[in-house]
Amino acid sequence: MSGKITFVGAGPGDPELITLKGAAALREADTVVYAGSLVNEKILELAGHAEFHNSAKMSLDEVLTILKRDYLAGKMVVRLHTGDPSVYGAVGEQFHLLDQAGIPYTVIPGVSSVFAAAAALQTELTMPEISQTVILTRDAGRTPVPEKESLELLAAHGSTLCIFLSVSDMEKLCRKLLAAGRSPDTAAAVVYRASWENELIVRGTIADIASKVAEAGIKRQAMIVIGDVLRKDGALSKLYDSEFATGYRHHKFRGQTAVFALTRQASLKAAEIASGLSDAVLFVPEKFADAVPSLHTSSFAAGKFGETLDSNWRNYDAFVFVMAAGIAVRHIGKLCEDKKRDPAVVVCDEKGNYAVSLLSGHIGGGNALAHDIARITGGQAVITTASDVQKLPAFDVFAEEHHCVIETPETLTGIAAAVVNGEPVEVEMSARLFEANFAGYPDVTLVKERTDGLILVRSGGSELRLHQPRFVLGIGCRKGITADRIGEVVDAVLEKAGFFPEDLCAIASAEVKREETGLLEFARKMNLPLQFFPAEKLNAVEVPNPSQAAERNLGIRSVSEASALLAAGENARLYVEKQRCGDVTAAIAGGNHGS
Ligand code: SAH
């Protein structure tokens, strides 16, 4: 019986940075051929009983001889490389010779030193607006590099450079970077033995890194990273920009979702969808439960789909069925009651090409969920509700999204029908709400500006009355904070809590912040009045999250929550409890508008 050859990435040095699969291969190994000084010998302890060969002292032929011999003798052979085998691991020639000999092998990846270095530097190698490309390369030394890949040419791109095997002549390397047109003040760092006990980090710029590295005495076993991504004050990642919707952020649907599948392929797609949604449980047939990579999974026995669905129908805000629409329709038909109670339902094919909003598209959020799913799968949302298709305003959605109380639910349908039929619509609401939501619709006219929280919508003889509480944003902040920083935190808080800037009527804080220029500027930018409250008033308010630090420093138990509650008026309650993000706290309270 023949054995098995496995190439394993040992990781950058720290013995805990080998993969679980790599460690398992070592535990089974009879023979280990490891790549010299950059493989931590502690990792070899995993293969306690094996025979070890250090390939640093061997020729390629000698390595191959051992691999082949032990393979043919039926042994488990591990060829252990530092970092990941595929970068500067000289595995290509070994693969080639094994292929020629007709000997099979598998490869288990590892954590490359480039990533251990990035981790040590606590940097992102790809920062929006600075560099979206990483070049892994080496300088020409004893091993030449192809002419078109000379550092002078590669560096000219301005992308992040991670340079292996080249720390021995930093002077020459930096000269090449400058010759490529990189500015001398471009950030540069060198990480010696990343993730080892004697790891050493040197930071500087292209102008001074060579001398700093010489001073530190680093001559080998180091990663060179060049690029302004090393400056963390670069552009904020667009990923966190509230305007920027990626598959895994900016969920428009809020609520708990059950995702059902019946076949193996559909179960895998359903797992992908469930893990992309903010709050979802996956339901798959028992026999596929082990195959799906999902944390929150329930399974049902063969033939029990219908029963499982029936008993869960009232437990979730939405259902996603990754299956033929017919199966879903036949099952949910008997469960549907009315549009204010029914959960949202979206059906998706098992390739994720289409996400069809089937039920409760508006109030229930089915359309939003279909859009979310389409973003996750890269497919297309299929929406059939008329107002969306005709790009008309939907006041039921508006009411839901802006936390309004619907005082006349019986007129919702009449208004919706009038809107879809092209009747003109007259509204009364705050100018902020109108501007942000309806200014682009030619058939909707603001006939009266209101400041009392009432929202009136008239069309085709129906009148819809909504009421929006007086929402106030309470802010606490450190001294000297900038308006931009406050803006950043507030954007994130609003987004997470499902509020829009136009929902806010005022900003509130503590009296001691009256001269805080960043806060004043932020309020001006938001175009909102600012209200301040003295310590004794703030301290008289019961809040869920008082702060001992604020009490010590300012003599105030709560700034954001208490000031928001005070400014929100009668019957105020917290809609968003205190959110802390570094040097800013924010909370939102809503109450009655004063007369
Ligand atoms: N396959 C390995 C690279 C092998 S080439 C990997 O994926 O990391 C050897 C070069 O890798 C060294 O000269 C050095 O530039 C880099 N290197 C390997 N381990 C390192 C570590 N722990 N810290 C910094 N650089 C390392």
XYZ file of C-alpha atoms and ligand atoms in Angstrom:
621
model
C 0.000 0.000 0.000
C 1.352 3.416 -0.886
C 1.422 6.310 1.534
C 0.466 9.927 1.262
C 2.386 13.145 0.640
C 1.010 16.372 2.070
C 2.594 19.793 1.618
C 1.697 21.869 4.654
C 2.027 25.585 5.338
C 3.463 25.858 8.846
C 2.563 29.520 9.215
C 4.926 32.387 9.993
C 6.428 31.070 13.234
C 3.988 31.193 16.138
C 3.098 27.493 16.527
C -0.546 28.419 17.022
C -0.693 29.888 13.544
C -0.799 26.565 11.719
C -4.229 25.537 10.374
C -6.244 22.825 12.146
C -5.922 20.732 9.024
C -2.151 21.218 8.882
C -1.837 20.217 12.545
C -3.923 17.090 11.914
C -1.623 16.104 9.028
C 1.401 16.475 11.312
C -0.174 14.343 14.021
C -0.547 11.521 11.516
C 2.893 11.936 9.976
C 5.572 9.225 9.896
C 8.060 11.449 8.087
C 8.405 15.242 8.190
C 10.699 17.163 5.855
C 10.704 20.742 7.141
C 12.130 23.925 5.706
C 14.853 24.985 8.069
C 15.101 28.054 10.196
C 11.759 29.690 9.615
C 9.706 26.691 10.719
C 9.279 26.816 14.463
C 10.493 23.502 15.830
C 7.758 23.626 18.463
C 5.371 22.798 15.642
C 7.294 19.578 15.081
C 6.192 18.407 18.506
C 2.796 17.788 16.934
C 4.423 14.981 14.971
C 6.043 13.429 18.028
C 6.772 9.990 16.688
C 7.823 10.987 13.157
C 11.254 10.981 11.596
C 12.467 14.543 10.870
C 14.611 15.920 8.042
C 15.740 19.538 7.866
C 15.653 20.463 4.196
C 17.841 23.536 4.690
C 20.762 21.154 4.572
C 19.505 19.142 1.611
C 19.438 19.443 -2.158
C 16.190 19.225 -4.112
C 17.156 15.724 -5.240
C 17.696 14.610 -1.675
C 14.306 15.991 -0.626
C 12.587 14.232 -3.512
C 14.345 10.993 -2.755
C 12.950 10.952 0.778
C 9.458 11.983 -0.295
C 9.286 9.247 -2.926
C 10.913 6.541 -0.849
C 8.658 6.996 2.154
C 5.573 7.415 0.005
C 6.286 4.097 -1.689
C 6.893 2.516 1.688
C 3.309 3.405 2.616
C 4.194 6.212 5.012
C 2.403 9.453 5.784
C 4.841 12.105 4.594
C 4.515 15.803 5.448
C 6.575 18.380 3.582
C 6.442 21.374 5.893
C 7.041 24.844 4.451
C 7.207 28.183 6.200
C 4.261 30.565 5.871
C 2.247 29.479 2.882
C 3.920 26.989 0.544
C 2.920 28.888 -2.585
C 4.992 32.017 -1.983
C 8.749 31.647 -2.388
C 8.376 28.083 -1.166
C 10.147 26.449 -4.111
C 7.299 23.971 -4.215
C 6.760 24.321 -7.965
C 9.746 22.151 -8.802
C 8.790 19.546 -6.213
C 5.253 19.348 -7.619
C 6.669 18.980 -11.096
C 8.986 16.127 -10.209
C 6.247 14.304 -8.293
C 3.882 14.739 -11.244
C 6.529 13.244 -13.508
C 6.911 10.289 -11.180
C 3.136 9.865 -11.112
C 3.023 10.373 -7.335
C -0.057 12.186 -5.969
C 0.072 14.806 -3.223
C -2.176 17.373 -1.553
C -1.445 20.900 -0.371
C -2.681 22.555 2.837
C -2.260 26.336 2.846
C -0.704 28.338 5.670
C -0.615 31.865 7.049
C 2.025 33.647 5.039
C 4.516 35.916 6.773
C 3.073 38.790 4.787
C -0.130 38.489 6.812
C 1.689 37.938 10.075
C 3.608 41.146 9.335
C 0.391 43.052 8.564
C -1.053 41.766 11.838
C 2.037 42.827 13.762
C 1.804 46.279 12.174
C -1.929 46.359 12.821
C -2.487 47.619 9.351
C -4.884 47.015 6.504
C -2.934 46.420 3.315
C -5.794 47.647 1.147
C -7.188 50.986 2.212
C -9.743 52.774 0.022
C -8.367 55.815 -1.731
C -4.802 54.915 -0.758
C -4.194 51.552 -2.353
C -6.436 48.723 -3.447
C -3.614 46.540 -4.688
C -0.916 44.591 -2.898
C 2.188 43.501 -4.736
C 4.073 40.567 -3.212
C 7.556 40.647 -4.585
C 11.283 40.466 -3.861
C 14.225 42.514 -4.951
C 16.605 40.968 -7.427
C 19.484 39.401 -5.530
C 21.238 36.143 -6.153
C 17.937 34.996 -7.639
C 17.161 37.297 -10.552
C 13.624 38.587 -11.172
C 12.116 38.978 -14.649
C 13.008 42.366 -16.116
C 9.424 43.609 -16.284
C 9.113 42.956 -12.560
C 12.000 45.104 -11.440
C 11.229 47.108 -8.297
C 11.642 50.327 -10.261
C 8.703 49.315 -12.448
C 6.503 47.676 -9.822
C 6.891 50.476 -7.295
C 5.755 53.056 -9.831
C 2.160 51.817 -9.453
C 1.914 53.396 -6.029
C 0.309 50.254 -4.654
C 1.203 48.622 -1.347
C 4.422 46.616 -1.646
C 5.251 43.606 0.504
C 8.805 42.654 -0.193
C 10.204 39.265 0.804
C 13.804 38.103 0.975
C 15.272 41.575 0.518
C 16.082 43.158 3.852
C 19.819 42.579 3.487
C 20.291 45.638 1.283
C 17.766 48.264 2.277
C 19.836 51.147 0.906
C 19.671 49.760 -2.596
C 16.009 48.887 -2.251
C 15.039 52.395 -1.141
C 17.036 53.948 -3.978
C 14.968 51.879 -6.394
C 11.713 52.982 -4.790
C 12.721 56.621 -5.137
C 13.814 56.036 -8.726
C 10.329 54.655 -9.343
C 8.914 58.014 -8.309
C 7.721 57.100 -4.796
C 7.855 60.049 -2.469
C 10.558 59.883 0.232
C 7.926 60.415 2.917
C 5.950 57.328 1.887
C 5.454 55.185 4.990
C 7.649 52.098 5.314
C 7.986 49.345 7.888
C 10.105 46.259 8.428
C 8.963 43.347 10.554
C 11.657 40.934 11.668
C 10.407 37.426 12.520
C 6.732 38.358 12.656
C 4.799 36.309 15.263
C 8.006 34.878 16.840
C 8.973 35.669 20.403
C 11.763 37.937 19.165
C 9.610 39.816 16.680
C 10.861 43.328 16.004
C 9.122 46.184 14.223
C 10.850 49.165 12.660
C 8.735 51.976 11.251
C 9.768 54.939 9.179
C 9.620 56.355 5.677
C 11.406 55.480 2.475
C 13.851 58.251 3.400
C 14.923 56.839 6.757
C 13.914 53.172 6.972
C 17.265 51.875 5.692
C 19.254 53.541 8.437
C 16.739 52.525 11.099
C 16.913 48.895 9.961
C 20.719 49.018 10.019
C 20.590 50.450 13.514
C 18.286 47.664 14.634
C 20.698 45.150 13.154
C 18.145 43.383 10.960
C 19.766 41.567 8.069
C 17.432 38.720 7.218
C 14.110 37.020 7.964
C 12.087 40.180 7.664
C 9.143 41.504 5.704
C 9.299 44.949 4.169
C 6.008 46.811 3.774
C 5.887 50.029 1.775
C 2.899 52.318 1.368
C 0.759 54.922 3.049
C -1.697 52.253 4.162
C 0.649 52.114 7.133
C -0.670 55.506 8.181
C -3.941 54.703 9.840
C -5.326 58.185 9.404
C -5.953 57.484 5.736
C -9.365 57.659 4.137
C -12.053 55.911 6.127
C -13.049 52.696 4.501
C -16.043 53.096 2.263
C -17.217 49.784 3.652
C -18.430 51.639 6.708
C -19.884 54.517 4.770
C -23.631 54.485 5.310
C -24.180 55.283 1.644
C -22.272 52.256 0.525
C -24.233 49.028 0.551
C -22.227 45.843 0.343
C -23.628 42.370 0.562
C -22.910 42.091 4.235
C -23.690 45.515 5.606
C -26.504 47.931 5.363
C -29.294 45.458 5.897
C -32.449 47.161 4.931
C -34.684 44.511 6.425
C -34.935 44.565 10.184
C -36.336 41.526 11.874
C -35.776 37.859 12.426
C -35.773 35.659 9.379
C -36.187 31.909 8.907
C -34.483 30.548 5.804
C -35.782 27.200 4.512
C -34.278 24.834 1.958
C -35.085 21.315 0.813
C -32.226 20.108 -1.392
C -28.484 19.951 -0.831
C -27.612 22.766 -3.251
C -30.412 24.908 -1.874
C -29.216 24.274 1.684
C -25.781 25.627 0.805
C -27.282 28.699 -0.871
C -29.617 29.145 2.099
C -26.628 29.067 4.462
C -24.953 31.784 2.401
C -28.103 33.898 2.622
C -28.633 33.272 6.337
C -25.107 34.260 7.233
C -25.401 37.454 5.184
C -28.596 38.567 6.947
C -28.333 40.272 10.299
C -30.589 37.912 12.221
C -31.503 34.627 10.577
C -32.038 30.983 11.441
C -31.515 28.299 8.858
C -33.896 25.338 8.486
C -32.618 22.429 6.386
C -33.412 18.720 6.093
C -31.620 16.582 8.671
C -29.426 14.846 6.163
C -27.841 18.131 5.002
C -27.465 19.731 8.418
C -23.832 18.703 8.771
C -22.892 19.995 5.339
C -24.009 23.584 5.894
C -21.495 26.054 7.285
C -23.945 27.999 9.407
C -24.045 28.771 13.081
C -27.778 28.979 13.647
C -29.169 25.881 12.056
C -32.283 23.891 12.802
C -33.054 20.710 10.963
C -36.242 18.822 10.225
C -36.805 15.152 9.462
C -37.596 13.975 5.953
C -41.173 14.863 5.020
C -41.578 17.300 7.913
C -41.078 20.573 6.027
C -44.770 21.531 6.137
C -45.163 20.780 9.820
C -41.984 22.655 10.725
C -43.138 25.668 8.752
C -46.618 25.659 10.294
C -45.307 25.596 13.811
C -42.824 28.410 13.144
C -45.061 30.668 11.048
C -45.778 33.097 13.899
C -42.256 32.998 15.301
C -40.446 34.962 12.598
C -40.789 38.341 10.905
C -39.837 36.893 7.547
C -39.392 33.637 5.654
C -37.038 32.933 2.829
C -37.701 29.806 0.784
C -34.831 28.619 -1.371
C -36.935 26.358 -3.569
C -39.489 26.423 -6.369
C -42.055 29.167 -5.819
C -44.843 26.607 -6.252
C -43.806 24.626 -3.180
C -43.686 27.778 -1.099
C -47.010 29.092 -2.380
C -48.835 25.816 -1.698
C -47.559 25.774 1.859
C -48.048 29.382 2.864
C -51.441 29.786 1.156
C -53.346 28.389 4.092
C -51.248 30.300 6.637
C -51.783 33.825 5.286
C -54.191 36.086 7.175
C -53.805 39.773 6.415
C -51.152 42.214 5.392
C -50.637 43.743 8.773
C -49.972 40.401 10.435
C -48.388 38.202 7.802
C -44.620 37.838 7.785
C -42.616 38.852 4.757
C -41.947 36.021 2.324
C -39.202 35.881 -0.278
C -38.586 32.969 -2.617
C -35.170 32.393 -4.113
C -33.945 29.856 -6.660
C -31.096 27.611 -5.545
C -28.512 29.456 -7.639
C -29.503 32.756 -6.076
C -30.317 34.350 -9.419
C -33.685 35.726 -8.315
C -35.114 36.826 -4.979
C -38.857 37.147 -5.430
C -40.751 39.232 -2.910
C -43.922 37.191 -2.519
C -45.771 38.446 0.540
C -45.906 41.548 2.766
C -43.634 43.461 0.422
C -44.298 46.850 1.971
C -45.207 46.948 5.632
C -43.714 43.542 6.257
C -40.457 44.539 4.563
C -40.468 41.731 1.966
C -39.233 44.021 -0.780
C -36.368 45.255 1.339
C -35.513 41.670 2.240
C -35.555 40.662 -1.440
C -33.088 43.481 -2.153
C -30.886 42.358 0.746
C -30.857 38.785 -0.530
C -30.109 39.864 -4.078
C -27.115 41.778 -2.764
C -25.899 38.753 -0.827
C -26.213 36.339 -3.743
C -25.353 38.793 -6.495
C -28.788 38.098 -8.019
C -31.787 40.167 -8.946
C -34.631 41.231 -6.674
C -38.037 40.654 -8.209
C -40.577 43.192 -6.966
C -44.182 43.353 -8.106
C -45.779 45.975 -5.847
C -47.013 48.770 -8.093
C -45.618 51.745 -6.220
C -42.100 50.320 -6.375
C -42.373 49.376 -10.013
C -43.667 52.820 -10.941
C -41.268 54.485 -8.515
C -44.097 56.071 -6.546
C -44.058 57.010 -2.877
C -45.314 54.322 -0.507
C -46.646 55.907 2.666
C -46.941 52.640 4.561
C -43.224 52.059 4.100
C -42.511 55.675 4.977
C -44.483 55.348 8.228
C -42.661 52.189 9.197
C -39.187 53.477 8.362
C -39.650 56.761 10.168
C -41.115 55.337 13.386
C -44.538 56.930 12.881
C -47.717 55.899 14.615
C -50.391 55.210 11.994
C -53.515 56.897 13.395
C -55.799 55.921 10.513
C -54.675 52.511 9.261
C -58.026 52.084 7.491
C -57.069 54.761 4.944
C -53.718 53.209 3.950
C -55.183 51.165 1.103
C -57.192 54.090 -0.308
C -54.138 56.330 -0.359
C -51.981 53.626 -1.914
C -54.555 53.025 -4.663
C -54.883 56.746 -5.395
C -51.093 57.121 -5.613
C -50.741 54.171 -7.956
C -53.513 55.551 -10.149
C -51.668 58.809 -10.568
C -53.896 61.032 -8.405
C -52.142 64.116 -7.029
C -51.068 63.865 -3.388
C -51.083 66.704 -0.844
C -49.033 66.339 2.285
C -48.478 68.262 5.489
C -45.296 67.459 7.397
C -41.987 69.001 8.430
C -39.963 70.480 5.601
C -37.035 68.221 6.568
C -39.068 65.061 6.161
C -40.585 66.261 2.901
C -37.269 67.303 1.386
C -35.599 64.035 2.257
C -38.419 61.740 1.161
C -40.810 63.247 -1.348
C -39.177 66.238 -2.998
C -38.364 64.151 -6.059
C -41.992 63.113 -6.730
C -43.807 65.539 -9.048
C -47.274 64.423 -7.909
C -46.585 65.035 -4.211
C -46.962 68.601 -2.942
C -46.170 69.979 0.481
C -49.193 72.154 1.160
C -48.380 73.003 4.754
C -45.243 72.783 6.857
C -45.915 71.333 10.290
C -43.752 71.252 13.389
C -46.128 69.333 15.659
C -45.185 65.838 14.509
C -48.438 65.311 12.646
C -48.176 64.049 9.094
C -51.225 64.301 6.855
C -51.494 62.710 3.430
C -54.484 63.389 1.164
C -55.236 61.825 -2.181
C -58.294 60.638 -4.103
C -60.636 61.590 -1.265
C -58.749 59.649 1.463
C -56.768 61.168 4.310
C -54.020 59.326 6.123
C -52.913 60.628 9.520
C -49.515 59.677 10.895
C -47.759 60.899 13.977
C -44.017 61.024 14.441
C -42.627 61.507 17.964
C -40.281 64.381 18.637
C -36.916 62.663 18.279
C -33.894 64.217 19.934
C -30.301 63.106 19.619
C -28.377 63.345 22.884
C -24.609 63.661 22.544
C -21.763 63.347 24.997
C -18.206 63.958 23.831
C -14.646 64.618 24.910
C -13.216 68.089 24.928
C -11.748 69.257 21.626
C -13.646 66.775 19.483
C -14.125 67.609 15.794
C -17.478 67.948 14.071
C -16.430 65.279 11.579
C -15.719 62.770 14.302
C -19.134 63.379 15.888
C -20.689 63.063 12.434
C -18.982 59.750 11.850
C -20.293 58.258 15.088
C -23.786 59.692 14.699
C -24.048 58.346 11.137
C -23.150 54.892 12.374
C -25.595 55.059 15.289
C -28.464 56.276 13.109
C -27.785 53.611 10.527
C -27.627 50.838 13.065
C -30.775 51.929 14.848
C -32.726 52.558 11.651
C -33.104 56.329 11.994
C -32.626 58.988 9.351
C -31.165 62.457 9.971
C -34.482 63.999 8.958
C -36.243 62.188 11.816
C -34.399 64.356 14.327
C -35.852 67.592 15.685
C -33.004 68.683 17.930
C -29.666 67.829 19.481
C -29.120 67.944 23.231
C -26.117 67.891 25.528
C -24.841 69.099 28.890
C -24.410 72.782 29.765
C -20.628 72.262 30.130
C -20.497 71.547 26.377
C -21.946 74.922 25.407
C -18.574 76.137 24.079
C -17.548 72.851 22.443
C -16.880 74.115 18.919
C -16.985 70.694 17.234
C -20.426 70.045 18.693
C -21.695 73.491 17.670
C -20.395 72.993 14.153
C -21.956 69.522 13.949
C -25.375 70.923 14.921
C -24.996 73.685 12.336
C -24.157 71.142 9.650
C -27.154 69.013 10.609
C -29.250 72.170 10.604
C -30.669 71.309 14.036
C -31.183 73.397 17.175
C -28.954 72.551 20.128
C -30.253 72.426 23.679
C -28.076 72.302 26.785
C -29.038 71.137 30.260
C -27.329 71.857 33.592
C -25.938 69.033 35.717
C -28.689 69.130 38.353
C -31.407 68.692 35.739
C -29.541 65.863 34.020
C -28.912 64.094 37.309
C -32.624 64.130 38.106
C -33.387 61.902 35.102
C -33.542 58.118 35.510
C -31.426 56.516 32.763
C -30.589 52.892 31.953
C -26.852 53.467 31.362
C -25.317 56.000 33.748
C -21.547 56.434 33.564
C -19.283 56.435 36.586
C -16.507 58.130 34.627
C -18.750 61.059 33.644
C -19.929 61.353 37.218
C -16.324 61.543 38.423
C -15.148 63.978 35.766
C -18.142 66.226 35.229
C -20.382 65.454 38.167
C -22.981 64.253 35.671
C -24.302 60.688 35.643
C -25.535 60.724 32.092
C -25.140 63.217 29.272
C -26.484 61.613 26.094
C -29.433 59.690 27.522
C -30.530 62.278 30.085
C -30.256 65.288 27.777
C -32.120 63.484 24.975
C -34.922 62.544 27.370
C -35.190 66.094 28.727
C -35.267 67.672 25.283
C -37.710 65.158 23.796
C -40.566 66.589 25.867
C -43.541 64.988 27.553
C -43.825 61.216 27.694
C -40.276 60.917 26.463
C -38.777 57.466 26.198
C -35.461 56.196 24.890
C -35.627 54.709 21.397
C -31.873 54.178 21.225
C -29.952 53.657 24.467
C -26.502 55.130 24.880
C -24.086 53.996 22.165
C -20.440 54.611 22.901
C -17.904 54.824 20.133
C -14.536 55.914 21.479
C -14.829 59.554 22.417
C -18.487 60.101 21.521
C -21.708 58.817 23.092
C -25.088 59.162 21.450
C -28.661 58.279 22.400
C -32.063 59.003 20.870
C -35.224 59.787 22.799
C -38.698 60.457 21.432
C -41.551 62.320 23.092
C -44.557 64.538 22.470
C -44.157 67.722 20.493
C -44.941 70.775 22.617
C -47.847 72.938 21.590
N 6.477 30.912 2.202
C 6.909 31.941 3.113
C 8.006 32.791 2.540
C 9.293 32.046 2.382
S 10.589 33.021 1.756
C 5.710 32.766 3.542
O 4.614 32.583 3.047
O 5.896 33.591 4.437
C 11.367 33.591 3.195
C 11.120 35.080 3.387
O 9.829 35.249 3.887
C 12.018 35.742 4.381
O 13.195 36.204 3.778
C 11.195 36.904 4.827
O 11.202 37.942 3.883
C 9.834 36.293 4.822
N 9.471 35.731 6.121
C 9.237 34.443 6.421
N 8.847 34.320 7.707
C 8.841 35.559 8.225
C 8.481 36.113 9.493
N 8.067 35.353 10.497
N 8.549 37.451 9.633
C 8.940 38.247 8.638
N 9.279 37.790 7.428
C 9.228 36.462 7.215
